[in-house]
């Protein structure tokens, strides 16, 4: 569950996940380990069973599960730094598309055969040796090279970096997952062995009638009969052993559409499968990257081209998979047939290298591969018509024409992800879109953090990868609030349900920066950029702007500093295609006045750069809690603005629009035209009508309750 680490430096990102390991990493008593530990900070003994490893003066946290902790050096490494260091050590390297390739230092030189199988990520410096499955950070490989130089060794044993021993709990969990994988795989049967009638029914259910038995057998697809699920294997490692399985179930809706549900063992955080990779030859130079296993089957059967499927579709491309895609000179991304897949294709092409990537643009005549196969379309021709990902600085309308048509024909998808808890936000803003900057403000104590946490949680529950930067309150308190909002109840009164809701909460693509208090804008931006690359973050929340202004030069005007910070966030949102929500405190205003766009602290830069401006209004009352409402004063997408009331539910720390129909009557003041004129007549009529109503009520029989009798 939640674990707190007291680091002497700044660990920059932590996900809501229990610590887990991918490899068993016992340290052997080699002499080189002694030299390694001289360069590494000894961790406190109380953390020995936690799976954490602090290195380089305590400024980073190392944990082998990349999904549980994001490791960022205090000084982010650049490709220039990596190349200069390798040259200083006289290590030859090949400059690849997204990685540098060097000969593995964990293999005996006599066995290397000039194989450049160790890949160093150009962006993060993390490395992976494909032949030994050793992985680590840029600092780790530097340590190893220093040891080799001091001991005059040609190579190191892979066990040096195959880590610390697992705790009993972690070992049991890993073994349990492996047993579950083997159980599912052994209990499932190849589709080619299923009786013909049953196989036909299964193919119809999954809409794969056009996929031949030869293709299913080639990719090792099986049927798990207890749940009527297709089973896709994950074979990996030097021995191509079975590491995991993905189960795909299908459900039909009322409008004859099929909804697919996926489940992976191990969990999706550790499921790094490229389905179809074992069938790719070493000499293949072209590959088609798809968003699902079924699409990979369709592409392979229809074109004969090598094709692999991403483990989590268009939602994420984990950098740990990049070394396996380095051999290809041309990568065609065909991730789906909607706008979200198209946006993901453009983002992933930056990781893979723009020059070698081409994108299949979604459209009426270019559906997803499986639908194209079912419709009898020429998949090879669609792939050939894909457009290059790289583009020049100047384009003509001819190049934009298809993009414009795509936005016009897919207005709902272009509008972005809809909120499930805030339909009024959908009515005004239309949706949550990538690449935008939202400025959010409200009076002190009005519940800005509580409200924006629920807004972000709503999107995160729909698959929007979210990064929280809370500089005002610590992560434990923020997570407690979000967990309460997620469970819609106070868990302190129902502790027996905590594990149930916490397990579900862990599955959300939610991450937290561990910054707190005053921070430097550069460190925050580096963390954000790193998280976008590593976890494909789509939404970043910064709470709040004022905590980044104290670290800047005091001699500089504070408004100029704020303008610089806002400009940096605007640039990040646009270049990274990531939505940034920026919380800014307002100026001091009188309590009886509503906030306006001009009330945002600082100059007009914030409202000018923002795509959306949201204001949480609060009418403070002396006898009861204030009345809150959310006002949208700027909406660059389509210009709609508006305001709607909000009720705060203290039992679940959530907000909701008041129930319709409970509209309070407004008092209408009648202005008489003269002293004895029409106004007096109207007032007289009102009094007469009121007396008649009172008389009728008095005559009507009714039962008097105890409460009423007391009042009388």
XYZ file of C-alpha atoms in Angstrom:
712
model
C 0.000 0.000 0.000
C 1.264 3.519 0.699
C 4.946 3.663 1.574
C 6.812 6.799 2.592
C 10.489 7.286 1.775
C 12.553 10.016 3.346
C 15.038 10.920 0.622
C 17.785 13.483 1.015
C 17.185 14.656 -2.521
C 14.102 14.894 -4.685
C 12.489 11.822 -6.127
C 10.425 13.277 -8.887
C 7.525 10.939 -9.520
C 5.632 8.267 -7.605
C 2.689 6.191 -8.786
C -0.136 4.825 -6.693
C 1.099 1.255 -6.727
C 2.515 -1.247 -4.292
C 6.237 -1.957 -4.889
C 6.787 -4.887 -7.219
C 9.730 -6.406 -9.038
C 10.245 -7.838 -12.479
C 13.470 -9.642 -11.713
C 15.065 -11.303 -8.746
C 18.225 -9.362 -8.109
C 20.494 -10.979 -5.478
C 23.972 -9.436 -5.087
C 26.773 -12.025 -5.236
C 29.821 -11.542 -3.059
C 32.025 -10.415 -5.967
C 34.865 -7.999 -5.393
C 33.449 -5.662 -8.011
C 30.336 -5.155 -5.906
C 32.524 -3.592 -3.255
C 33.746 -1.043 -5.784
C 30.212 -0.413 -6.973
C 28.950 0.296 -3.487
C 31.735 2.842 -2.965
C 30.001 4.991 -5.595
C 26.478 4.249 -4.345
C 24.796 5.540 -1.250
C 24.079 2.859 1.348
C 20.393 2.736 2.028
C 19.072 2.599 5.592
C 18.493 -0.928 6.910
C 14.784 -0.268 7.501
C 14.344 0.029 3.709
C 16.075 -3.240 2.862
C 12.809 -5.104 2.408
C 11.068 -2.268 0.568
C 12.802 -2.678 -2.778
C 14.292 0.806 -2.900
C 17.827 1.703 -3.842
C 19.290 5.178 -3.298
C 22.276 6.219 -5.309
C 24.471 9.198 -6.112
C 24.231 11.127 -2.840
C 20.609 10.175 -2.298
C 19.326 12.212 -5.215
C 17.467 9.455 -6.987
C 15.380 6.430 -6.072
C 15.873 3.234 -7.998
C 13.208 0.615 -8.202
C 13.166 -2.035 -10.859
C 9.458 -1.791 -11.547
C 9.253 1.155 -13.895
C 5.542 1.579 -13.290
C 5.890 2.056 -9.552
C 8.526 4.761 -9.454
C 9.927 7.090 -12.021
C 13.628 7.659 -11.618
C 14.945 11.035 -12.693
C 18.532 12.121 -12.053
C 19.062 15.494 -10.425
C 20.697 16.621 -13.676
C 18.786 15.109 -16.608
C 21.123 13.378 -19.008
C 21.275 14.472 -22.648
C 22.253 12.578 -25.766
C 25.386 14.741 -26.010
C 26.439 13.760 -22.472
C 25.944 10.064 -23.256
C 27.969 10.206 -26.477
C 30.799 12.181 -24.877
C 31.034 9.715 -22.000
C 31.102 6.679 -24.303
C 33.809 8.283 -26.431
C 35.858 9.067 -23.316
C 35.716 5.356 -22.428
C 36.576 4.412 -26.046
C 33.356 2.456 -26.410
C 32.112 2.233 -30.006
C 28.397 2.816 -30.546
C 25.819 2.921 -33.296
C 23.445 5.871 -33.391
C 19.984 4.325 -33.722
C 16.524 5.816 -34.097
C 15.630 6.129 -30.414
C 18.577 4.352 -28.747
C 22.347 4.136 -28.911
C 23.633 0.585 -29.501
C 26.800 -0.698 -27.844
C 28.298 -4.146 -27.325
C 27.019 -5.684 -24.117
C 29.403 -5.361 -21.173
C 27.594 -8.296 -19.530
C 28.671 -10.854 -22.136
C 32.118 -12.414 -22.519
C 33.891 -10.803 -25.521
C 34.409 -14.251 -27.043
C 30.631 -14.738 -27.140
C 29.620 -11.277 -28.373
C 30.253 -11.878 -32.081
C 30.209 -8.119 -32.754
C 26.633 -7.967 -31.548
C 25.446 -4.527 -30.443
C 22.695 -5.791 -28.164
C 22.833 -3.238 -25.336
C 20.493 -0.305 -26.007
C 20.721 3.080 -24.258
C 17.663 5.305 -24.467
C 18.621 8.677 -25.958
C 16.098 10.548 -23.830
C 16.424 8.974 -20.385
C 19.737 7.097 -20.505
C 18.076 3.901 -19.297
C 19.509 0.762 -20.860
C 18.483 -2.781 -21.710
C 20.622 -5.720 -22.758
C 18.384 -7.918 -24.883
C 20.603 -10.986 -24.563
C 20.830 -11.025 -20.758
C 17.675 -8.983 -19.908
C 19.772 -6.722 -17.643
C 18.302 -3.241 -17.371
C 19.050 -0.146 -15.360
C 19.658 3.588 -15.336
C 22.392 5.654 -16.954
C 24.126 5.949 -13.569
C 24.141 2.147 -13.257
C 25.961 1.634 -16.527
C 28.445 4.372 -15.601
C 29.155 2.548 -12.342
C 29.698 -0.722 -14.191
C 32.106 0.846 -16.676
C 34.094 2.416 -13.818
C 34.364 -0.977 -12.130
C 35.545 -2.619 -15.356
C 38.182 0.061 -15.800
C 39.483 -0.153 -12.225
C 39.617 -3.946 -12.208
C 40.795 -4.151 -15.822
C 37.989 -6.532 -16.720
C 36.520 -7.112 -20.176
C 33.005 -7.763 -18.922
C 30.870 -8.031 -15.804
C 28.595 -10.786 -14.653
C 24.904 -9.984 -15.290
C 24.239 -10.769 -11.612
C 25.898 -7.496 -10.605
C 22.783 -5.602 -11.718
C 20.172 -8.295 -11.328
C 19.299 -6.664 -8.059
C 18.293 -7.311 -4.533
C 16.459 -10.310 -3.218
C 12.711 -10.045 -3.082
C 10.707 -9.991 0.094
C 8.594 -13.029 0.812
C 5.436 -11.146 -0.125
C 6.838 -10.052 -3.483
C 8.244 -13.474 -4.258
C 4.923 -15.128 -3.479
C 3.088 -12.628 -5.652
C 5.445 -13.191 -8.594
C 5.255 -16.967 -8.275
C 1.469 -16.791 -7.954
C 1.259 -14.797 -11.189
C 3.491 -17.285 -13.002
C 1.343 -20.163 -11.780
C -1.772 -18.341 -12.956
C -0.208 -17.770 -16.378
C 0.649 -21.451 -16.703
C -2.808 -22.485 -15.475
C -4.609 -20.326 -18.027
C -2.310 -21.358 -20.846
C -2.536 -25.075 -20.091
C -6.327 -24.890 -19.633
C -6.864 -23.119 -22.945
C -6.988 -24.926 -26.269
C -5.775 -23.850 -29.726
C -8.631 -22.509 -31.826
C -7.683 -24.958 -34.548
C -8.513 -27.823 -32.144
C -11.966 -26.459 -31.283
C -14.916 -28.210 -33.023
C -15.872 -26.456 -36.237
C -19.292 -25.233 -35.073
C -17.926 -23.864 -31.816
C -14.969 -22.252 -33.601
C -17.348 -20.579 -36.049
C -19.411 -19.238 -33.156
C -16.294 -17.864 -31.452
C -15.095 -16.199 -34.649
C -18.498 -14.624 -35.163
C -18.549 -13.359 -31.581
C -15.143 -11.675 -31.950
C -15.827 -10.591 -35.564
C -12.800 -12.473 -36.891
C -14.575 -14.706 -39.391
C -12.131 -13.633 -42.111
C -9.096 -14.681 -40.061
C -7.878 -18.092 -41.182
C -6.988 -20.977 -38.880
C -3.450 -20.869 -40.253
C -3.032 -17.284 -38.998
C -4.457 -18.153 -35.575
C -2.125 -21.130 -35.286
C 0.856 -19.078 -36.460
C 0.345 -16.538 -33.669
C -0.546 -19.175 -31.040
C -4.025 -17.806 -30.292
C -6.038 -20.033 -27.958
C -9.515 -20.199 -26.446
C -10.097 -20.170 -22.685
C -13.457 -21.949 -22.494
C -14.486 -21.093 -18.888
C -14.803 -17.392 -19.820
C -15.116 -17.751 -23.617
C -12.034 -15.559 -23.991
C -9.315 -15.459 -26.607
C -5.839 -15.962 -25.134
C -2.857 -14.098 -26.619
C 0.538 -15.274 -25.311
C 3.522 -13.124 -24.351
C 6.750 -14.897 -25.194
C 9.916 -13.039 -24.176
C 13.493 -13.257 -23.017
C 16.450 -14.971 -24.678
C 14.723 -18.358 -24.353
C 11.346 -17.060 -25.649
C 9.601 -18.448 -22.576
C 5.966 -17.753 -21.679
C 5.920 -14.615 -19.519
C 2.254 -13.666 -19.548
C -1.119 -13.874 -21.250
C -3.813 -11.430 -22.302
C -7.462 -12.540 -22.211
C -9.924 -10.840 -24.524
C -13.660 -11.196 -23.973
C -16.419 -9.821 -26.199
C -19.852 -8.444 -25.358
C -22.516 -7.267 -27.781
C -24.490 -4.071 -27.163
C -28.074 -3.165 -28.018
C -27.016 -1.429 -31.241
C -25.217 -4.569 -32.500
C -21.746 -3.276 -31.609
C -19.097 -5.418 -29.961
C -17.286 -4.206 -26.844
C -13.992 -5.882 -25.980
C -12.705 -6.241 -22.426
C -9.093 -7.102 -21.676
C -7.374 -8.709 -18.708
C -3.655 -9.409 -18.405
C -1.561 -11.638 -16.194
C 0.668 -10.215 -14.816
C -0.997 -6.839 -14.258
C -0.883 -4.310 -17.068
C 1.852 -2.311 -15.284
C 4.254 -5.219 -15.814
C 2.781 -6.565 -19.048
C 5.382 -5.498 -21.654
C 4.355 -7.727 -24.521
C 4.750 -6.920 -28.208
C 2.350 -9.505 -29.599
C 3.785 -11.017 -32.754
C 7.418 -10.098 -32.032
C 8.714 -13.723 -31.960
C 7.560 -14.089 -35.596
C 9.658 -11.118 -36.755
C 12.911 -12.058 -38.465
C 16.251 -10.458 -37.644
C 16.558 -9.129 -41.190
C 13.072 -7.604 -41.404
C 13.324 -3.858 -41.985
C 9.627 -2.919 -41.984
C 6.911 -3.401 -39.382
C 3.299 -2.359 -38.874
C 2.498 -1.258 -35.329
C -1.157 -1.803 -34.359
C -3.295 -1.036 -31.339
C -4.707 -4.538 -30.776
C -3.836 -8.182 -31.256
C -6.775 -8.725 -33.624
C -5.508 -5.934 -35.895
C -2.083 -7.581 -35.969
C -3.676 -10.834 -37.143
C -5.481 -8.960 -39.932
C -2.373 -7.097 -41.142
C -0.204 -10.213 -41.127
C -2.752 -12.296 -43.030
C -3.671 -9.658 -45.615
C -0.214 -8.239 -46.363
C 2.370 -10.728 -45.110
C 4.216 -7.832 -43.486
C 5.684 -8.187 -39.983
C 3.209 -6.754 -37.495
C 3.219 -6.324 -33.727
C 0.605 -5.019 -31.276
C 1.195 -2.615 -28.409
C 0.286 -4.097 -24.997
C -2.025 -1.217 -24.045
C -3.110 0.001 -27.446
C -3.146 3.719 -28.133
C -2.934 4.662 -24.451
C 0.791 4.101 -23.923
C 4.085 3.131 -25.580
C 6.436 2.131 -22.716
C 10.054 3.142 -23.482
C 11.205 -0.309 -22.370
C 9.792 -1.638 -25.662
C 11.776 0.750 -27.894
C 14.900 -1.472 -28.142
C 12.782 -4.217 -29.727
C 11.727 -1.818 -32.506
C 15.205 -0.476 -33.284
C 15.940 -2.885 -36.136
C 13.191 -1.494 -38.379
C 13.958 1.236 -40.888
C 10.261 1.868 -41.551
C 7.507 1.758 -38.930
C 3.871 2.192 -39.975
C 1.544 3.129 -37.131
C -2.036 1.942 -37.643
C -3.472 2.187 -34.136
C -7.178 2.519 -34.850
C -9.882 4.428 -36.636
C -10.648 7.325 -34.280
C -9.154 10.717 -33.475
C -7.615 9.488 -30.225
C -5.657 6.803 -32.068
C -4.526 9.369 -34.620
C -3.233 11.686 -31.883
C -1.461 8.772 -30.189
C 0.196 7.840 -33.493
C 1.695 11.312 -33.805
C 2.958 11.207 -30.200
C 4.438 7.699 -30.495
C 6.211 8.612 -33.745
C 8.288 11.143 -31.798
C 9.541 8.370 -29.530
C 10.245 6.030 -32.410
C 11.927 8.652 -34.610
C 9.925 10.815 -37.006
C 12.029 10.068 -40.069
C 11.243 6.364 -40.164
C 7.571 6.557 -39.160
C 4.502 6.812 -41.336
C 0.929 7.127 -40.106
C -2.337 5.662 -41.374
C -4.845 8.488 -41.130
C -8.287 7.360 -39.873
C -11.128 7.889 -42.294
C -14.163 6.360 -43.955
C -12.009 4.351 -46.349
C -9.333 3.584 -43.761
C -10.960 1.796 -40.787
C -9.001 -0.295 -38.309
C -7.208 -3.318 -39.862
C -9.716 -5.943 -38.683
C -12.679 -3.960 -40.051
C -10.797 -3.343 -43.290
C -10.228 -7.089 -43.640
C -13.918 -7.815 -42.962
C -14.944 -5.234 -45.578
C -12.626 -6.710 -48.172
C -10.422 -3.623 -48.467
C -6.845 -3.722 -49.709
C -4.787 -3.420 -46.520
C -1.526 -3.282 -48.442
C -2.726 -0.261 -50.396
C -3.863 1.476 -47.206
C -0.406 0.980 -45.675
C 1.272 2.292 -48.828
C -0.898 5.416 -48.704
C 0.215 6.235 -45.145
C 1.704 9.694 -44.686
C 5.191 10.414 -43.290
C 5.289 11.576 -39.684
C 8.038 14.127 -40.317
C 6.899 17.468 -41.671
C 8.370 20.810 -42.643
C 7.858 24.079 -40.823
C 5.554 25.419 -43.536
C 2.581 23.502 -44.884
C -0.131 24.225 -47.404
C -3.869 23.640 -47.082
C -3.447 20.571 -49.288
C -1.516 18.942 -46.444
C -4.052 20.103 -43.864
C -7.116 19.208 -45.898
C -7.561 15.698 -44.501
C -7.015 16.912 -40.937
C -9.693 19.573 -41.360
C -12.124 17.046 -42.831
C -11.357 14.651 -39.966
C -12.271 17.289 -37.381
C -15.480 18.183 -39.221
C -16.602 14.569 -39.553
C -15.683 13.563 -35.972
C -16.909 16.500 -33.945
C -17.615 14.463 -30.785
C -14.164 12.862 -30.755
C -12.427 16.146 -31.541
C -14.238 17.747 -28.588
C -12.274 15.422 -26.282
C -12.975 13.084 -23.374
C -16.339 13.689 -21.691
C -16.764 14.021 -17.948
C -19.007 11.423 -16.330
C -19.638 13.344 -13.089
C -19.967 16.855 -14.546
C -22.404 16.922 -17.475
C -22.600 20.727 -17.236
C -18.881 20.908 -18.036
C -19.548 18.823 -21.145
C -22.323 21.213 -22.140
C -20.049 24.263 -21.985
C -16.490 23.033 -22.628
C -17.621 20.056 -24.793
C -14.787 17.871 -23.447
C -11.206 17.582 -22.205
C -8.698 18.016 -25.048
C -4.965 17.398 -25.329
C -2.563 20.279 -25.874
C -4.662 22.864 -24.023
C -3.888 25.053 -21.012
C -6.619 25.508 -18.406
C -6.338 28.195 -15.714
C -8.406 27.517 -12.590
C -8.925 29.973 -9.757
C -11.209 30.578 -6.790
C -11.306 32.228 -3.350
C -9.104 30.905 -0.559
C -10.830 28.039 1.260
C -13.509 27.567 -1.383
C -12.408 24.016 -2.192
C -10.272 24.506 -5.318
C -8.035 21.488 -4.695
C -10.957 19.256 -3.715
C -12.921 20.221 -6.814
C -10.066 19.954 -9.319
C -9.015 16.598 -7.833
C -12.474 15.193 -8.577
C -12.435 16.669 -12.086
C -9.053 15.018 -12.737
C -10.193 11.755 -11.101
C -13.245 11.655 -13.373
C -10.994 11.820 -16.454
C -8.453 9.381 -15.000
C -11.200 6.788 -14.466
C -11.847 7.006 -18.219
C -8.232 6.203 -19.114
C -6.645 9.682 -19.222
C -3.085 9.218 -17.936
C -2.786 11.811 -15.172
C 0.142 13.424 -13.329
C -0.566 15.424 -10.142
C 1.787 18.138 -8.943
C 0.526 19.197 -5.519
C 2.877 21.720 -3.930
C 0.415 22.890 -1.298
C -0.692 19.649 0.386
C 1.269 16.425 0.603
C 0.532 13.399 -1.546
C -0.853 11.265 1.285
C -3.574 13.789 2.080
C -4.337 14.346 -1.601
C -4.538 10.601 -2.250
C -6.819 10.212 0.770
C -9.185 12.839 -0.674
C -9.147 11.247 -4.137
C -9.689 7.763 -2.710
C -12.701 9.060 -0.773
C -14.056 10.642 -3.960
C -13.363 7.420 -5.857
C -15.203 5.247 -3.299
C -17.932 7.884 -2.797
C -17.835 7.277 0.952
C -15.773 7.936 4.073
C -13.481 4.945 4.387
C -12.424 5.843 7.926
C -15.873 4.622 8.935
C -15.580 1.492 6.750
C -11.979 0.338 7.136
C -12.935 -3.229 6.203
C -13.563 -1.938 2.642
C -10.224 -0.116 2.368
C -8.287 -2.879 0.604
C -11.095 -3.404 -1.900
C -11.175 0.263 -2.961
C -7.400 0.705 -2.714
C -6.837 -2.219 -5.099
C -9.179 -0.649 -7.630
C -7.604 2.775 -7.116
C -4.137 1.350 -7.846
C -5.262 0.328 -11.319
C -5.858 3.945 -12.369
C -3.169 5.562 -14.587
C -2.489 8.105 -11.836
C 0.909 9.474 -10.814
C 2.090 12.052 -8.278
C 5.107 14.336 -8.257
C 6.830 14.237 -4.887
C 7.668 17.932 -4.956
C 6.342 19.932 -2.022
C 6.623 23.616 -1.216
C 8.675 26.089 -3.262
C 10.099 24.529 -6.441
C 12.138 25.589 -9.443
C 10.202 25.708 -12.711
C 12.966 23.898 -14.609
C 12.892 20.891 -12.279
C 9.106 20.698 -12.570
C 9.160 20.925 -16.373
C 11.894 18.270 -16.584
C 9.742 15.932 -14.498
C 6.684 16.624 -16.640
C 8.610 16.010 -19.859
C 10.065 12.804 -18.456
C 6.641 11.522 -17.408
C 5.152 12.264 -20.844
C 7.932 10.247 -22.455
C 7.825 7.378 -19.968
C 4.099 7.042 -19.254
C 2.408 9.040 -22.049
C 0.839 11.438 -19.581
C -2.162 13.283 -21.089
C -3.123 15.550 -18.171
C -0.899 17.433 -15.722
C -2.321 19.366 -12.761
C -0.146 22.027 -11.114
C -1.450 23.209 -7.728
C -0.426 25.936 -7.633
C 1.537 28.499 -9.647
C 2.615 30.674 -6.709
C 4.786 27.860 -5.293
C 7.101 28.088 -8.323
C 7.657 31.831 -8.143
C 9.631 31.858 -4.897
C 12.583 29.964 -6.392
C 13.236 32.504 -9.137
C 15.559 35.496 -8.986
C 14.211 37.934 -6.415
C 15.683 40.873 -8.319
C 13.346 40.190 -11.228
C 9.841 41.619 -11.247
C 7.402 38.997 -9.909
C 4.943 39.604 -12.736
C 7.696 39.012 -15.297
C 8.570 35.760 -13.486
C 4.931 34.660 -13.577
C 4.677 35.474 -17.287
C 7.789 33.366 -17.942
C 6.368 30.391 -16.004
C 2.989 30.571 -17.736
C 4.704 30.798 -21.127
C 6.752 27.698 -20.286
C 3.623 25.702 -19.388
C 1.889 26.923 -22.551
C 4.810 25.758 -24.679
C 4.943 22.407 -22.888
C 1.220 21.768 -23.408
C 1.456 22.520 -27.137
C 4.701 20.668 -27.888
C 3.886 17.607 -25.762
C 0.204 17.417 -26.766
C -0.619 17.284 -23.067
C -3.375 19.148 -21.219
C -2.053 21.293 -18.367
C -4.389 22.510 -15.618
C -2.816 25.383 -13.716
C -4.264 26.496 -10.364
C -3.644 30.201 -9.655
C -4.749 32.113 -6.556
C -6.805 35.249 -7.232
C -6.099 38.780 -6.173
C -7.588 39.947 -2.895
C -11.173 40.922 -3.636
C -14.062 42.028 -1.459
C -16.121 39.133 -0.112
C -19.362 40.323 -1.663
C -17.942 40.594 -5.175
C -17.745 37.777 -7.714
C -14.355 36.938 -9.162
C -13.706 37.779 -12.812
C -11.044 36.869 -15.332
C -9.224 40.031 -14.340
C -9.168 38.762 -10.726
C -6.471 36.167 -11.568
C -3.240 37.101 -9.812
C -0.573 38.696 -11.996
C -0.744 40.255 -15.421
C -3.079 39.420 -18.280
C -0.627 36.751 -19.553
C -2.435 33.930 -17.733
C -5.837 34.579 -19.285
C -4.322 35.327 -22.703
C -2.328 32.098 -22.906
C -5.086 29.924 -21.429
C -7.482 27.997 -23.644
C -9.976 27.700 -20.783
C -10.514 29.847 -17.695
C -12.531 28.294 -14.843
C -13.540 30.219 -11.701
C -14.973 28.581 -8.591
C -17.318 31.232 -7.216
C -18.425 31.247 -3.572
C -21.159 33.333 -1.955
C -20.287 33.432 1.718
C -23.228 33.354 4.117
C -23.215 34.064 7.854
C -25.607 31.310 8.924
C -24.757 28.415 6.593
C -22.041 27.170 4.221
C -21.411 29.322 1.186
C -23.099 28.662 -2.113
C -20.648 27.570 -4.778
C -20.855 27.719 -8.544
C -18.435 27.096 -11.406
C -18.073 29.806 -14.012
C -16.356 29.285 -17.365
C -15.248 32.695 -18.615
C -13.107 31.544 -21.554
C -13.448 28.625 -23.947
C -11.185 28.864 -26.973
C -12.548 25.655 -28.520
C -15.981 26.988 -29.483
C -16.494 30.133 -27.430
C -19.300 28.878 -25.166
C -19.164 30.282 -21.637
C -21.521 29.967 -18.704
C -22.041 29.271 -15.022
C -23.765 26.494 -13.071
C -24.288 25.877 -9.329
C -22.468 23.217 -7.329
C -23.454 21.390 -4.154
C -20.716 19.974 -1.939
C -21.313 16.527 -0.420
C -19.182 16.328 2.687
C -19.785 12.586 3.115
C -17.860 11.817 -0.090
C -15.923 15.101 -0.615
C -17.547 15.426 -4.039
C -19.379 18.122 -5.940
C -22.560 17.823 -7.952
C -25.031 20.075 -9.691
C -28.227 20.632 -7.671
C -31.174 18.386 -8.491
C -33.306 19.947 -11.196
C -36.716 21.190 -10.116
C -35.537 22.717 -6.852
C -35.523 26.219 -8.230
C -36.115 28.901 -5.645
C -38.682 31.596 -6.397
C -37.339 35.010 -7.115
C -38.891 38.075 -5.535
C -40.187 40.461 -8.196
C -40.447 44.101 -7.254
C -43.350 45.951 -8.897
C -42.639 49.552 -9.750
C -45.806 51.656 -9.582
C -46.280 54.170 -12.356
C -47.828 56.643 -9.891
C -48.955 56.820 -6.308
C -52.463 55.534 -6.894
C -51.912 53.897 -10.240
C -51.441 50.431 -11.647
C -48.838 49.385 -9.113
C -51.259 49.734 -6.188
C -53.921 47.757 -8.059
C -51.520 44.900 -8.682
C -50.469 44.857 -5.051
C -54.154 44.846 -3.992
C -54.953 41.906 -6.221
C -52.003 39.950 -4.773
C -53.298 40.489 -1.233
C -56.826 39.359 -2.185
C -55.528 36.194 -3.882
C -53.382 35.415 -0.863
C -56.389 35.786 1.522
C -58.485 33.423 -0.631
C -55.755 30.773 -0.561
C -55.432 31.008 3.216
C -59.211 30.623 3.609
C -59.298 27.508 1.438
C -56.439 25.914 3.364
C -58.179 26.633 6.684
C -61.420 24.925 5.543
C -59.670 21.852 4.188
C -59.483 18.931 6.711
C -55.987 17.708 7.592
C -54.210 15.677 10.236
C -52.095 17.691 12.650
C -48.770 16.106 13.459
C -47.052 16.318 16.799
C -44.531 18.761 15.429
C -47.240 21.044 14.048
C -49.187 20.977 17.313
C -46.125 22.034 19.227
C -45.560 24.862 16.781
C -49.177 25.990 17.225
